[in-house]
Amino acid sequence: MTTSFKGAKPSRRSFLTGAMAAGGALAGAGAVKAAGADPLITEVQDWASYGGDGVDHAPYGLPINFEDDVVRRNVEWLTAGTVSSINFTPIHALDGTITPAGCAFERHHSGAIELKKADYRLMINGLVDTEMVFTYDDLERFPRVNQTYFLECAANTGMEWAGAQLNGAQFTHGMIHNMEYSGISLRSLLEEAGLGKAGDLKDKWLYVEGADASSNGRSIPMEKALDDCMIAFKANGEALRKEHGYPARLVVPGWEGNLWVKWIRRMEVMDQPVQSREETSKYTDTLEDGTSRKWTWVMDAKSVVTSPSPQAPIKHGHGPLVITGLAWSGRGKITRVDISKDGGMTWETARLAAEGQDKALTRFYLDTEWTGEEMFLQSRALDETGYVQPTKAALREVRGENSIYHNNCIQTWYVNANGEAENVEVS
Amino acid sequence: MTTSFKGAKPSRRSFLTGAMAAGGALAGAGAVKAAGADPLITEVQDWASYGGDGVDHAPYGLPINFEDDVVRRNVEWLTAGTVSSINFTPIHALDGTITPAGCAFERHHSGAIELKKADYRLMINGLVDTEMVFTYDDLERFPRVNQTYFLECAANTGMEWAGAQLNGAQFTHGMIHNMEYSGISLRSLLEEAGLGKAGDLKDKWLYVEGADASSNGRSIPMEKALDDCMIAFKANGEALRKEHGYPARLVVPGWEGNLWVKWIRRMEVMDQPVQSREETSKYTDTLEDGTSRKWTWVMDAKSVVTSPSPQAPIKHGHGPLVITGLAWSGRGKITRVDISKDGGMTWETARLAAEGQDKALTRFYLDTEWTGEEMFLQSRALDETGYVQPTKAALREVRGENSIYHNNCIQTWYVNANGEAENVEVS
């Protein structure tokens, strides 16, 4: 492929000539123009000799073996073991916006537990009119809601603060997934228990915990709990996977993933936050002066180019090139994504595959031409609040270098003349 | 569960009492009201003793073993073998609108073939300015598009014409799936080859064929080919599964699945249709007078209640009940779905989980109360063209009883006092 494009004028037309030669190359190219399409048809016909497999009965389908590198991966040195650990979504190899559950990242604090629907219970206690315990069947009887949301771990891109520069979008930005959730509104459950006893809800909190050993308890302002939070049973149409909280998890749209409590078992209405480990010593950002930013729940607007990227180099040579990536904002819809090829000096506006959805991934494309020039690729997301994704320098200026969480800065990939890409910093 | 609800007034409040008792039943119910929530919390705490599994590195994730009945299934007697056969999506067990690829139905005419990206070629020939052959890499360089569409086999619900009354929505309506496709527009490829030589495009056709032994050739009016058709590489973000046409398939939004040629290898611009087997002896509807309806490409508005249904009976007793199902139209958006509990005598309007999307599945819900009365459950879909899903009697009146394909009539489930459902006909 590369050679057949070499030296070609980077125009659509020369791309086509390239395409002809490419097809010809494996099909008696010389004959193509002379003999017309027949030799090619003949070659194509040979494919029909491929044997076909019958339809499956019962087994759940898996990707074709040629795609066995499109899997979630962990980073050995990142955590002491795998029980309190994380792996990463292979976003460099995906397109569109939906993340298949089978390669959607996992983050556990005490491992993924196996909880039968029959054993599942969800308690609501504290400042409610009637303390209650619901079975799974009970939950399914409340009015259902459906919505697609991204879930991003607060630590996503965290290793980039100090410039670890992991070589791949999967590792720098893969603590994210985007699924269509089906479940019930958290509001409907809280209203079932009754919030009269709680009085003024403005200063009330909901403490949520999971059934795993860590419990992963977090305090959520009642205002958010009554807004758009869900108790989800299903993701992308099917039951939640074990590693994503089967049979029920909390969905907290736009807010850091640690709040999306898996295997949720208890919710307590309180008049103050619990100040749990997960919201004090963890998931807060230590600033230069030693103080910490706390209650940093919302994931600000962010984006990343997924291809080309270190794991997805340009292999097809010069001419037309599709630059693509993902953008998202915890504050609402993505309204625009800009792309720079020169490290942020000049910008072009990318094409959004569809209008931005509220707190969900947006796929962007830039249809361009590449003639082998070096590129410092960046993407910059804007959301409906007018917020603009910051540069790493700008973010460090206000946050310092002690932070781990909430790094939403602009990512740079250096693309060399061979189309290979690497993670670099530009200042 | 059922017993704890028995005799309860079918009101939200009694449902709650039931919920309390239900929780109590497995947690020392006696103590609940007296001692408050503590005994329940204690029971809930026990869950923390569940051991957790570490994160996966590399293996592609599968559903939890408790869900191993949520799989595609075939019907032994339906086809002679499995190579030219079909299986069915377990729609009775899904929620939302996205169909996970792992349980999305398969239909093959000569089996699912294994085709490497490196071996893949797509030819465009016939009345084009330049006949061409594209490699997979070439295709990825055209501007990408993303869109969610349903794919329904023309034979879906076909066995119901003569009243086979298979006992489950998976078997009566499971030849359908709904995925987010990423790929390129068919128009962009055709314009690349150039349609000048074709002259007036109004009466031109595009003959498409796949790389499998059947080739599954079909003729598509050029107007549709240039409208919203796609060459898709990915479904729900990841590469197409082998059984869905890896590495590239045709997407023909709203039209019968047989046109969505898998492993697409050749497209020929012609001045007339080929009249292939797949569009003459098959996929046509023989009427009472022996003549056949042909070019019946569009899948008309249709819907089905997925729960309760024969494979998804009511297990939770009296009180609140969520009736849910799917609706779709090949002519555009679903605008309304009505539900009847009495076999079509009276109707209630269901709640759409989201505004209908163009040629994609729409999830509907009816939040109701059930006190054990027998129900003849039906759903009726309306689309943006004003089309109303017909009754089986009305459809038979115009089509007779020889048809197999394009059965979009209203489905009836009889629900008995125990909440069990079966497939019945009402007249």
PDB file of C-alpha atoms in Angstrom, chain A residues 8-263:
ATOM      1  CA  ALA A   8       1.478  10.527  -5.635  1.00  0.00           C
ATOM      2  CA  LYS A   9       0.002  14.003  -5.497  1.00  0.00           C
ATOM      3  CA  PRO A  10      -2.016  14.013  -2.255  1.00  0.00           C
ATOM      4  CA  SER A  11      -5.284  14.462  -4.084  1.00  0.00           C
ATOM      5  CA  ARG A  12      -8.427  12.330  -4.120  1.00  0.00           C
ATOM      6  CA  ARG A  13      -7.650  11.412  -7.727  1.00  0.00           C
ATOM      7  CA  SER A  14      -4.162  10.088  -7.025  1.00  0.00           C
ATOM      8  CA  PHE A  15      -5.672   8.214  -4.092  1.00  0.00           C
ATOM      9  CA  LEU A  16      -7.896   6.430  -6.574  1.00  0.00           C
ATOM     10  CA  THR A  17      -5.029   5.534  -8.847  1.00  0.00           C
ATOM     11  CA  GLY A  18      -3.484   4.182  -5.713  1.00  0.00           C
ATOM     12  CA  ALA A  19      -6.570   2.181  -5.006  1.00  0.00           C
ATOM     13  CA  MET A  20      -6.507   0.712  -8.499  1.00  0.00           C
ATOM     14  CA  ALA A  21      -2.880  -0.287  -8.185  1.00  0.00           C
ATOM     15  CA  ALA A  22      -3.507  -1.627  -4.717  1.00  0.00           C
ATOM     16  CA  GLY A  23      -6.242  -3.875  -5.958  1.00  0.00           C
ATOM     17  CA  GLY A  24      -4.187  -4.783  -8.971  1.00  0.00           C
ATOM     18  CA  ALA A  25      -1.097  -5.536  -6.978  1.00  0.00           C
ATOM     19  CA  LEU A  26      -2.653  -8.671  -5.570  1.00  0.00           C
ATOM     20  CA  ALA A  27      -4.690  -9.430  -8.655  1.00  0.00           C
ATOM     21  CA  GLY A  28      -2.516  -9.055 -11.733  1.00  0.00           C
ATOM     22  CA  ALA A  29      -2.333  -5.293 -11.698  1.00  0.00           C
ATOM     23  CA  GLY A  30      -0.842  -5.045 -15.163  1.00  0.00           C
ATOM     24  CA  ALA A  31      -4.017  -6.394 -16.695  1.00  0.00           C
ATOM     25  CA  VAL A  32      -6.366  -4.081 -14.880  1.00  0.00           C
ATOM     26  CA  LYS A  33      -6.600  -1.135 -17.250  1.00  0.00           C
ATOM     27  CA  ALA A  34      -6.136  -3.273 -20.368  1.00  0.00           C
ATOM     28  CA  ALA A  35      -8.447  -6.164 -19.672  1.00  0.00           C
ATOM     29  CA  GLY A  36     -10.928  -4.181 -17.652  1.00  0.00           C
ATOM     30  CA  ALA A  37     -12.327  -5.636 -14.478  1.00  0.00           C
ATOM     31  CA  ASP A  38     -12.497  -9.317 -15.403  1.00  0.00           C
ATOM     32  CA  PRO A  39      -9.188 -10.451 -13.908  1.00  0.00           C
ATOM     33  CA  LEU A  40     -10.191  -8.745 -10.708  1.00  0.00           C
ATOM     34  CA  ILE A  41     -13.624 -10.314 -10.683  1.00  0.00           C
ATOM     35  CA  THR A  42     -11.940 -13.674 -11.165  1.00  0.00           C
ATOM     36  CA  GLU A  43      -9.764 -13.018  -8.164  1.00  0.00           C
ATOM     37  CA  VAL A  44     -12.729 -11.889  -6.162  1.00  0.00           C
ATOM     38  CA  GLN A  45     -14.702 -14.967  -7.145  1.00  0.00           C
ATOM     39  CA  ASP A  46     -12.059 -17.163  -5.540  1.00  0.00           C
ATOM     40  CA  TRP A  47     -13.231 -15.919  -2.176  1.00  0.00           C
ATOM     41  CA  ALA A  48     -16.408 -17.893  -2.629  1.00  0.00           C
ATOM     42  CA  SER A  49     -14.360 -20.990  -1.933  1.00  0.00           C
ATOM     43  CA  TYR A  50     -14.128 -19.955   1.685  1.00  0.00           C
ATOM     44  CA  GLY A  51     -16.046 -22.451   3.774  1.00  0.00           C
ATOM     45  CA  GLY A  52     -18.762 -21.022   5.980  1.00  0.00           C
ATOM     46  CA  ASP A  53     -19.658 -21.854   9.575  1.00  0.00           C
ATOM     47  CA  GLY A  54     -23.217 -22.593  10.623  1.00  0.00           C
ATOM     48  CA  VAL A  55     -25.250 -20.426  12.967  1.00  0.00           C
ATOM     49  CA  ASP A  56     -24.607 -20.712  16.667  1.00  0.00           C
ATOM     50  CA  HIS A  57     -27.112 -22.203  19.038  1.00  0.00           C
ATOM     51  CA  ALA A  58     -26.708 -20.919  22.574  1.00  0.00           C
ATOM     52  CA  PRO A  59     -23.031 -19.888  22.804  1.00  0.00           C
ATOM     53  CA  TYR A  60     -22.600 -16.159  23.339  1.00  0.00           C
ATOM     54  CA  GLY A  61     -20.716 -14.670  20.400  1.00  0.00           C
ATOM     55  CA  LEU A  62     -17.162 -13.373  20.526  1.00  0.00           C
ATOM     56  CA  PRO A  63     -15.103 -11.175  18.151  1.00  0.00           C
ATOM     57  CA  ILE A  64     -13.370 -12.853  15.221  1.00  0.00           C
ATOM     58  CA  ASN A  65      -9.878 -14.144  16.112  1.00  0.00           C
ATOM     59  CA  PHE A  66      -8.218 -11.553  13.844  1.00  0.00           C
ATOM     60  CA  GLU A  67      -9.335  -8.894  16.341  1.00  0.00           C
ATOM     61  CA  ASP A  68      -7.918 -10.568  19.449  1.00  0.00           C
ATOM     62  CA  ASP A  69      -5.698  -7.545  20.157  1.00  0.00           C
ATOM     63  CA  VAL A  70      -8.754  -5.348  20.697  1.00  0.00           C
ATOM     64  CA  VAL A  71      -9.048  -6.039  24.423  1.00  0.00           C
ATOM     65  CA  ARG A  72      -8.810  -4.170  27.693  1.00  0.00           C
ATOM     66  CA  ARG A  73      -5.301  -4.141  29.102  1.00  0.00           C
ATOM     67  CA  ASN A  74      -3.795  -3.235  32.453  1.00  0.00           C
ATOM     68  CA  VAL A  75      -0.447  -1.653  33.285  1.00  0.00           C
ATOM     69  CA  GLU A  76       1.585  -4.095  35.379  1.00  0.00           C
ATOM     70  CA  TRP A  77       3.537  -1.480  37.385  1.00  0.00           C
ATOM     71  CA  LEU A  78       0.496   0.673  38.119  1.00  0.00           C
ATOM     72  CA  THR A  79      -0.996  -1.356  40.983  1.00  0.00           C
ATOM     73  CA  ALA A  80       0.372  -3.842  43.517  1.00  0.00           C
ATOM     74  CA  GLY A  81      -2.119  -6.510  42.492  1.00  0.00           C
ATOM     75  CA  THR A  82      -5.169  -7.027  40.288  1.00  0.00           C
ATOM     76  CA  VAL A  83      -7.870  -7.019  43.001  1.00  0.00           C
ATOM     77  CA  SER A  84      -7.574  -3.281  43.631  1.00  0.00           C
ATOM     78  CA  SER A  85      -6.649  -2.328  40.117  1.00  0.00           C
ATOM     79  CA  ILE A  86      -7.814  -1.114  36.743  1.00  0.00           C
ATOM     80  CA  ASN A  87      -7.621  -1.986  33.074  1.00  0.00           C
ATOM     81  CA  PHE A  88      -8.142   0.181  30.026  1.00  0.00           C
ATOM     82  CA  THR A  89     -10.608   0.327  27.121  1.00  0.00           C
ATOM     83  CA  PRO A  90      -8.912  -0.128  23.710  1.00  0.00           C
ATOM     84  CA  ILE A  91     -10.304   3.210  22.450  1.00  0.00           C
ATOM     85  CA  HIS A  92      -7.552   3.393  19.797  1.00  0.00           C
ATOM     86  CA  ALA A  93      -9.199   0.486  17.941  1.00  0.00           C
ATOM     87  CA  LEU A  94     -12.860   1.481  18.313  1.00  0.00           C
ATOM     88  CA  ASP A  95     -15.047   3.780  16.225  1.00  0.00           C
ATOM     89  CA  GLY A  96     -18.486   5.274  16.816  1.00  0.00           C
ATOM     90  CA  THR A  97     -19.494   6.040  20.390  1.00  0.00           C
ATOM     91  CA  ILE A  98     -20.832   2.869  22.034  1.00  0.00           C
ATOM     92  CA  THR A  99     -18.316   0.838  24.044  1.00  0.00           C
ATOM     93  CA  PRO A 100     -18.949  -2.916  23.899  1.00  0.00           C
ATOM     94  CA  ALA A 101     -19.181  -4.286  27.466  1.00  0.00           C
ATOM     95  CA  GLY A 102     -16.593  -6.958  26.644  1.00  0.00           C
ATOM     96  CA  CYS A 103     -13.811  -4.388  26.288  1.00  0.00           C
ATOM     97  CA  ALA A 104     -15.152  -1.628  28.575  1.00  0.00           C
ATOM     98  CA  PHE A 105     -12.580  -0.883  31.301  1.00  0.00           C
ATOM     99  CA  GLU A 106     -12.868  -2.228  34.862  1.00  0.00           C
ATOM    100  CA  ARG A 107     -11.868  -0.535  38.112  1.00  0.00           C
ATOM    101  CA  HIS A 108     -12.283  -2.407  41.406  1.00  0.00           C
ATOM    102  CA  HIS A 109     -11.231  -1.557  44.949  1.00  0.00           C
ATOM    103  CA  SER A 110     -11.689  -5.100  46.261  1.00  0.00           C
ATOM    104  CA  GLY A 111     -12.336  -7.114  43.160  1.00  0.00           C
ATOM    105  CA  ALA A 112     -15.454  -7.850  41.115  1.00  0.00           C
ATOM    106  CA  ILE A 113     -17.975  -9.767  43.236  1.00  0.00           C
ATOM    107  CA  GLU A 114     -20.470 -12.374  42.083  1.00  0.00           C
ATOM    108  CA  LEU A 115     -23.927 -11.472  43.361  1.00  0.00           C
ATOM    109  CA  LYS A 116     -27.064 -13.429  42.400  1.00  0.00           C
ATOM    110  CA  LYS A 117     -30.273 -11.476  41.693  1.00  0.00           C
ATOM    111  CA  ALA A 118     -32.002 -13.666  44.290  1.00  0.00           C
ATOM    112  CA  ASP A 119     -29.489 -12.588  46.957  1.00  0.00           C
ATOM    113  CA  TYR A 120     -29.493  -8.934  45.972  1.00  0.00           C
ATOM    114  CA  ARG A 121     -30.954  -6.337  48.353  1.00  0.00           C
ATOM    115  CA  LEU A 122     -30.981  -2.550  48.236  1.00  0.00           C
ATOM    116  CA  MET A 123     -31.653  -0.687  51.480  1.00  0.00           C
ATOM    117  CA  ILE A 124     -32.727   2.916  51.851  1.00  0.00           C
ATOM    118  CA  ASN A 125     -32.335   4.233  55.399  1.00  0.00           C
ATOM    119  CA  GLY A 126     -31.524   7.385  57.360  1.00  0.00           C
ATOM    120  CA  LEU A 127     -33.695  10.488  57.066  1.00  0.00           C
ATOM    121  CA  VAL A 128     -36.515   8.826  55.142  1.00  0.00           C
ATOM    122  CA  ASP A 129     -40.160   8.447  56.134  1.00  0.00           C
ATOM    123  CA  THR A 130     -39.949   4.639  55.821  1.00  0.00           C
ATOM    124  CA  GLU A 131     -36.723   2.669  55.825  1.00  0.00           C
ATOM    125  CA  MET A 132     -36.919   0.019  53.138  1.00  0.00           C
ATOM    126  CA  VAL A 133     -35.188  -2.938  51.587  1.00  0.00           C
ATOM    127  CA  PHE A 134     -35.873  -3.790  47.956  1.00  0.00           C
ATOM    128  CA  THR A 135     -35.273  -7.046  46.157  1.00  0.00           C
ATOM    129  CA  TYR A 136     -34.123  -7.033  42.552  1.00  0.00           C
ATOM    130  CA  ASP A 137     -37.666  -7.920  41.445  1.00  0.00           C
ATOM    131  CA  ASP A 138     -39.008  -4.923  43.383  1.00  0.00           C
ATOM    132  CA  LEU A 139     -36.652  -2.556  41.556  1.00  0.00           C
ATOM    133  CA  GLU A 140     -37.764  -3.819  38.162  1.00  0.00           C
ATOM    134  CA  ARG A 141     -41.354  -2.728  38.984  1.00  0.00           C
ATOM    135  CA  PHE A 142     -40.522   0.988  39.064  1.00  0.00           C
ATOM    136  CA  PRO A 143     -40.849   3.068  35.867  1.00  0.00           C
ATOM    137  CA  ARG A 144     -37.821   2.387  33.656  1.00  0.00           C
ATOM    138  CA  VAL A 145     -35.554   4.933  32.033  1.00  0.00           C
ATOM    139  CA  ASN A 146     -32.979   4.598  29.232  1.00  0.00           C
ATOM    140  CA  GLN A 147     -30.035   6.872  28.548  1.00  0.00           C
ATOM    141  CA  THR A 148     -26.522   6.684  27.120  1.00  0.00           C
ATOM    142  CA  TYR A 149     -23.790   8.146  29.345  1.00  0.00           C
ATOM    143  CA  PHE A 150     -20.009   8.095  29.502  1.00  0.00           C
ATOM    144  CA  LEU A 151     -18.312   6.833  32.656  1.00  0.00           C
ATOM    145  CA  GLU A 152     -14.825   8.238  33.190  1.00  0.00           C
ATOM    146  CA  CYS A 153     -12.569   7.328  36.103  1.00  0.00           C
ATOM    147  CA  ALA A 154     -11.318  10.482  37.877  1.00  0.00           C
ATOM    148  CA  ALA A 155      -7.795   9.063  37.453  1.00  0.00           C
ATOM    149  CA  ASN A 156      -8.095   8.822  33.664  1.00  0.00           C
ATOM    150  CA  THR A 157      -5.000  10.520  32.155  1.00  0.00           C
ATOM    151  CA  GLY A 158      -3.719  10.939  35.711  1.00  0.00           C
ATOM    152  CA  MET A 159      -0.379   9.353  34.927  1.00  0.00           C
ATOM    153  CA  GLU A 160       0.222  12.183  32.452  1.00  0.00           C
ATOM    154  CA  TRP A 161       0.383  14.835  35.182  1.00  0.00           C
ATOM    155  CA  ALA A 162       4.011  14.051  35.872  1.00  0.00           C
ATOM    156  CA  GLY A 163       4.569  13.125  32.253  1.00  0.00           C
ATOM    157  CA  ALA A 164       4.559   9.328  32.372  1.00  0.00           C
ATOM    158  CA  GLN A 165       3.668   9.598  28.682  1.00  0.00           C
ATOM    159  CA  LEU A 166       2.298   6.099  28.270  1.00  0.00           C
ATOM    160  CA  ASN A 167       2.440   5.238  24.611  1.00  0.00           C
ATOM    161  CA  GLY A 168      -1.151   4.763  23.572  1.00  0.00           C
ATOM    162  CA  ALA A 169      -4.603   6.336  23.852  1.00  0.00           C
ATOM    163  CA  GLN A 170      -5.766   3.097  25.507  1.00  0.00           C
ATOM    164  CA  PHE A 171      -3.453   3.804  28.447  1.00  0.00           C
ATOM    165  CA  THR A 172      -3.624   7.607  28.580  1.00  0.00           C
ATOM    166  CA  HIS A 173      -7.404   7.923  28.059  1.00  0.00           C
ATOM    167  CA  GLY A 174      -8.848   4.390  28.276  1.00  0.00           C
ATOM    168  CA  MET A 175     -10.422   4.658  31.747  1.00  0.00           C
ATOM    169  CA  ILE A 176     -13.668   5.535  30.005  1.00  0.00           C
ATOM    170  CA  HIS A 177     -16.639   3.814  28.441  1.00  0.00           C
ATOM    171  CA  ASN A 178     -19.983   4.837  27.003  1.00  0.00           C
ATOM    172  CA  MET A 179     -23.060   2.628  27.250  1.00  0.00           C
ATOM    173  CA  GLU A 180     -26.827   2.805  26.949  1.00  0.00           C
ATOM    174  CA  TYR A 181     -28.168   2.216  30.475  1.00  0.00           C
ATOM    175  CA  SER A 182     -31.591   0.842  31.331  1.00  0.00           C
ATOM    176  CA  GLY A 183     -32.880   1.016  34.867  1.00  0.00           C
ATOM    177  CA  ILE A 184     -34.925   3.266  37.144  1.00  0.00           C
ATOM    178  CA  SER A 185     -34.479   6.816  38.366  1.00  0.00           C
ATOM    179  CA  LEU A 186     -32.893   7.204  41.788  1.00  0.00           C
ATOM    180  CA  ARG A 187     -35.530   9.864  42.486  1.00  0.00           C
ATOM    181  CA  SER A 188     -38.347   7.327  42.159  1.00  0.00           C
ATOM    182  CA  LEU A 189     -36.785   5.110  44.858  1.00  0.00           C
ATOM    183  CA  LEU A 190     -36.112   7.999  47.240  1.00  0.00           C
ATOM    184  CA  GLU A 191     -39.663   9.299  46.822  1.00  0.00           C
ATOM    185  CA  GLU A 192     -40.902   5.766  47.519  1.00  0.00           C
ATOM    186  CA  ALA A 193     -39.153   5.844  50.894  1.00  0.00           C
ATOM    187  CA  GLY A 194     -40.379   9.413  51.416  1.00  0.00           C
ATOM    188  CA  LEU A 195     -38.215  12.471  52.002  1.00  0.00           C
ATOM    189  CA  GLY A 196     -40.611  14.370  54.266  1.00  0.00           C
ATOM    190  CA  LYS A 197     -38.559  13.607  57.376  1.00  0.00           C
ATOM    191  CA  ALA A 198     -35.464  14.977  55.656  1.00  0.00           C
ATOM    192  CA  GLY A 199     -36.944  18.483  55.636  1.00  0.00           C
ATOM    193  CA  ASP A 200     -35.068  20.986  53.461  1.00  0.00           C
ATOM    194  CA  LEU A 201     -33.341  18.852  50.844  1.00  0.00           C
ATOM    195  CA  LYS A 202     -30.874  21.563  49.746  1.00  0.00           C
ATOM    196  CA  ASP A 203     -28.303  20.678  52.408  1.00  0.00           C
ATOM    197  CA  LYS A 204     -28.990  16.924  52.540  1.00  0.00           C
ATOM    198  CA  TRP A 205     -26.697  14.187  51.277  1.00  0.00           C
ATOM    199  CA  LEU A 206     -27.096  10.622  50.078  1.00  0.00           C
ATOM    200  CA  TYR A 207     -24.438   8.184  51.233  1.00  0.00           C
ATOM    201  CA  VAL A 208     -24.177   5.249  48.814  1.00  0.00           C
ATOM    202  CA  GLU A 209     -22.230   2.025  49.264  1.00  0.00           C
ATOM    203  CA  GLY A 210     -21.653  -1.179  47.354  1.00  0.00           C
ATOM    204  CA  ALA A 211     -21.766  -4.844  48.372  1.00  0.00           C
ATOM    205  CA  ASP A 212     -18.059  -5.460  47.741  1.00  0.00           C
ATOM    206  CA  ALA A 213     -15.546  -5.609  50.613  1.00  0.00           C
ATOM    207  CA  SER A 214     -14.389  -2.035  49.962  1.00  0.00           C
ATOM    208  CA  SER A 215     -18.022  -0.798  50.036  1.00  0.00           C
ATOM    209  CA  ASN A 216     -16.614   2.197  48.146  1.00  0.00           C
ATOM    210  CA  GLY A 217     -18.877   4.560  50.115  1.00  0.00           C
ATOM    211  CA  ARG A 218     -19.462   8.026  48.680  1.00  0.00           C
ATOM    212  CA  SER A 219     -21.563  11.042  49.638  1.00  0.00           C
ATOM    213  CA  ILE A 220     -23.709  12.626  46.928  1.00  0.00           C
ATOM    214  CA  PRO A 221     -25.512  15.971  47.275  1.00  0.00           C
ATOM    215  CA  MET A 222     -29.261  15.298  47.371  1.00  0.00           C
ATOM    216  CA  GLU A 223     -29.764  17.766  44.519  1.00  0.00           C
ATOM    217  CA  LYS A 224     -27.766  15.515  42.151  1.00  0.00           C
ATOM    218  CA  ALA A 225     -29.353  12.335  43.553  1.00  0.00           C
ATOM    219  CA  LEU A 226     -32.796  13.726  42.660  1.00  0.00           C
ATOM    220  CA  ASP A 227     -31.685  15.034  39.281  1.00  0.00           C
ATOM    221  CA  ASP A 228     -30.530  12.465  36.705  1.00  0.00           C
ATOM    222  CA  CYS A 229     -29.052   9.561  38.698  1.00  0.00           C
ATOM    223  CA  MET A 230     -30.177   6.019  37.895  1.00  0.00           C
ATOM    224  CA  ILE A 231     -30.082   2.549  39.385  1.00  0.00           C
ATOM    225  CA  ALA A 232     -29.092   0.632  36.238  1.00  0.00           C
ATOM    226  CA  PHE A 233     -29.770  -3.055  35.573  1.00  0.00           C
ATOM    227  CA  LYS A 234     -28.627  -3.221  31.987  1.00  0.00           C
ATOM    228  CA  ALA A 235     -25.954  -1.695  29.776  1.00  0.00           C
ATOM    229  CA  ASN A 236     -26.162  -1.798  25.973  1.00  0.00           C
ATOM    230  CA  GLY A 237     -29.379  -3.781  26.262  1.00  0.00           C
ATOM    231  CA  GLU A 238     -28.131  -6.719  28.329  1.00  0.00           C
ATOM    232  CA  ALA A 239     -27.588  -7.343  32.039  1.00  0.00           C
ATOM    233  CA  LEU A 240     -24.647  -5.461  33.532  1.00  0.00           C
ATOM    234  CA  ARG A 241     -21.489  -7.508  33.366  1.00  0.00           C
ATOM    235  CA  LYS A 242     -20.142  -8.830  36.686  1.00  0.00           C
ATOM    236  CA  GLU A 243     -17.236  -6.378  36.488  1.00  0.00           C
ATOM    237  CA  HIS A 244     -19.617  -3.455  35.928  1.00  0.00           C
ATOM    238  CA  GLY A 245     -21.781  -4.109  38.999  1.00  0.00           C
ATOM    239  CA  TYR A 246     -24.231  -6.929  38.221  1.00  0.00           C
ATOM    240  CA  PRO A 247     -27.082  -6.969  39.040  1.00  0.00           C
ATOM    241  CA  ALA A 248     -27.412  -3.223  39.795  1.00  0.00           C
ATOM    242  CA  ARG A 249     -25.131  -0.192  39.859  1.00  0.00           C
ATOM    243  CA  LEU A 250     -25.509   3.517  40.434  1.00  0.00           C
ATOM    244  CA  VAL A 251     -25.272   5.812  37.403  1.00  0.00           C
ATOM    245  CA  VAL A 252     -24.190   9.396  38.202  1.00  0.00           C
ATOM    246  CA  PRO A 253     -24.173  11.132  34.795  1.00  0.00           C
ATOM    247  CA  GLY A 254     -21.170  13.332  34.085  1.00  0.00           C
ATOM    248  CA  TRP A 255     -19.592  12.756  37.483  1.00  0.00           C
ATOM    249  CA  GLU A 256     -16.408  10.813  38.292  1.00  0.00           C
ATOM    250  CA  GLY A 257     -16.679   7.047  37.948  1.00  0.00           C
ATOM    251  CA  ASN A 258     -15.895   6.331  41.604  1.00  0.00           C
ATOM    252  CA  LEU A 259     -19.381   7.647  42.440  1.00  0.00           C
ATOM    253  CA  TRP A 260     -21.032   5.090  40.131  1.00  0.00           C
ATOM    254  CA  VAL A 261     -21.175   2.540  42.967  1.00  0.00           C
ATOM    255  CA  LYS A 262     -21.297  -1.052  41.690  1.00  0.00           C
ATOM    256  CA  TRP A 263     -23.343  -3.834  43.343  1.00  0.00           C
TER     257      TRP A 263
END
